[in-house]
């Protein structure tokens, strides 16, 4: 009997110590209630409560949490039914408000996100819903964060996770995208062909310009050559005329030989001439050329040699 009383006292002391000493882990906060009424909030660490008077009310998670908004069907402004879901990132800033101002905080925020998602998406057309996700996220964030403010909750961000239009709309969008890509391909090909034609035309233009410049340069050089040839011919004519005026027969032979050689050269160069007929007095050309050489020597200042005597052919029967 004497041992029972001390044992009971030790057990009561242990129970009292466990009920009075509370350890709050990091990322959590506990609310303290005295006779059922909220009095204070316990921060992370060790705390001693008043036994039998104070108790821990709610254990609140103060870390950022991710809530999954279930998928639901929403009718857009242009009467298209789409399936949409989202995720919400929240963080409790005031443990007492989150514990005592709303019952079942997670469920309340999830329902709030669903209703606002239907409101925002339902006010937009399908093309806007598909192309303006950032705007939808911003509107949802502003609305839900304002609504959860009195609950001591901060909504960090909201993201549309999946947005699925009906199958027929998806097929129509695929065909539209294909047609748009084909149109862009045709336009790109036409632009490339246009640039190629412009480049070819520019090349032909430059080629024509260069050819024209070449012809002009060739004509200029031909004219210059003809001019020099005419000057040489004029000088030769002047020399020959001077010789003729002095009574030299070789000058006349020069012109005759020149025309004779030119005519014979043209006859030999003819593409349709297969046979060249040599005149019978071709040997007389040698004498003409010799006369020309004599004329050149004469014009050069040398004394003209004595004219050889013309032999006479003896008559037969003399």
PDB file of C-alpha atoms in Angstrom, residues 175-191:
ATOM      1  CA  UNK A 175      -7.251  21.012 -90.402  1.00  0.00           C
ATOM      2  CA  UNK A 176      -7.153  24.768 -89.969  1.00  0.00           C
ATOM      3  CA  UNK A 177      -3.545  24.634 -88.799  1.00  0.00           C
ATOM      4  CA  UNK A 178      -2.601  22.402 -91.726  1.00  0.00           C
ATOM      5  CA  UNK A 179      -4.264  24.773 -94.201  1.00  0.00           C
ATOM      6  CA  UNK A 180      -2.496  27.733 -92.618  1.00  0.00           C
ATOM      7  CA  UNK A 181       0.877  26.015 -92.833  1.00  0.00           C
ATOM      8  CA  UNK A 182       0.262  25.078 -96.472  1.00  0.00           C
ATOM      9  CA  UNK A 183      -0.687  28.686 -97.213  1.00  0.00           C
ATOM     10  CA  UNK A 184       2.514  29.915 -95.590  1.00  0.00           C
ATOM     11  CA  UNK A 185       4.510  27.343 -97.560  1.00  0.00           C
ATOM     12  CA  UNK A 186       2.953  28.526-100.838  1.00  0.00           C
ATOM     13  CA  UNK A 187       3.643  32.154 -99.953  1.00  0.00           C
ATOM     14  CA  UNK A 188       7.234  31.338 -99.023  1.00  0.00           C
ATOM     15  CA  UNK A 189       7.745  29.396-102.244  1.00  0.00           C
ATOM     16  CA  UNK A 190       6.261  32.258-104.279  1.00  0.00           C
ATOM     17  CA  UNK A 191       8.528  34.749-102.535  1.00  0.00           C
TER      18      UNK A 191
END
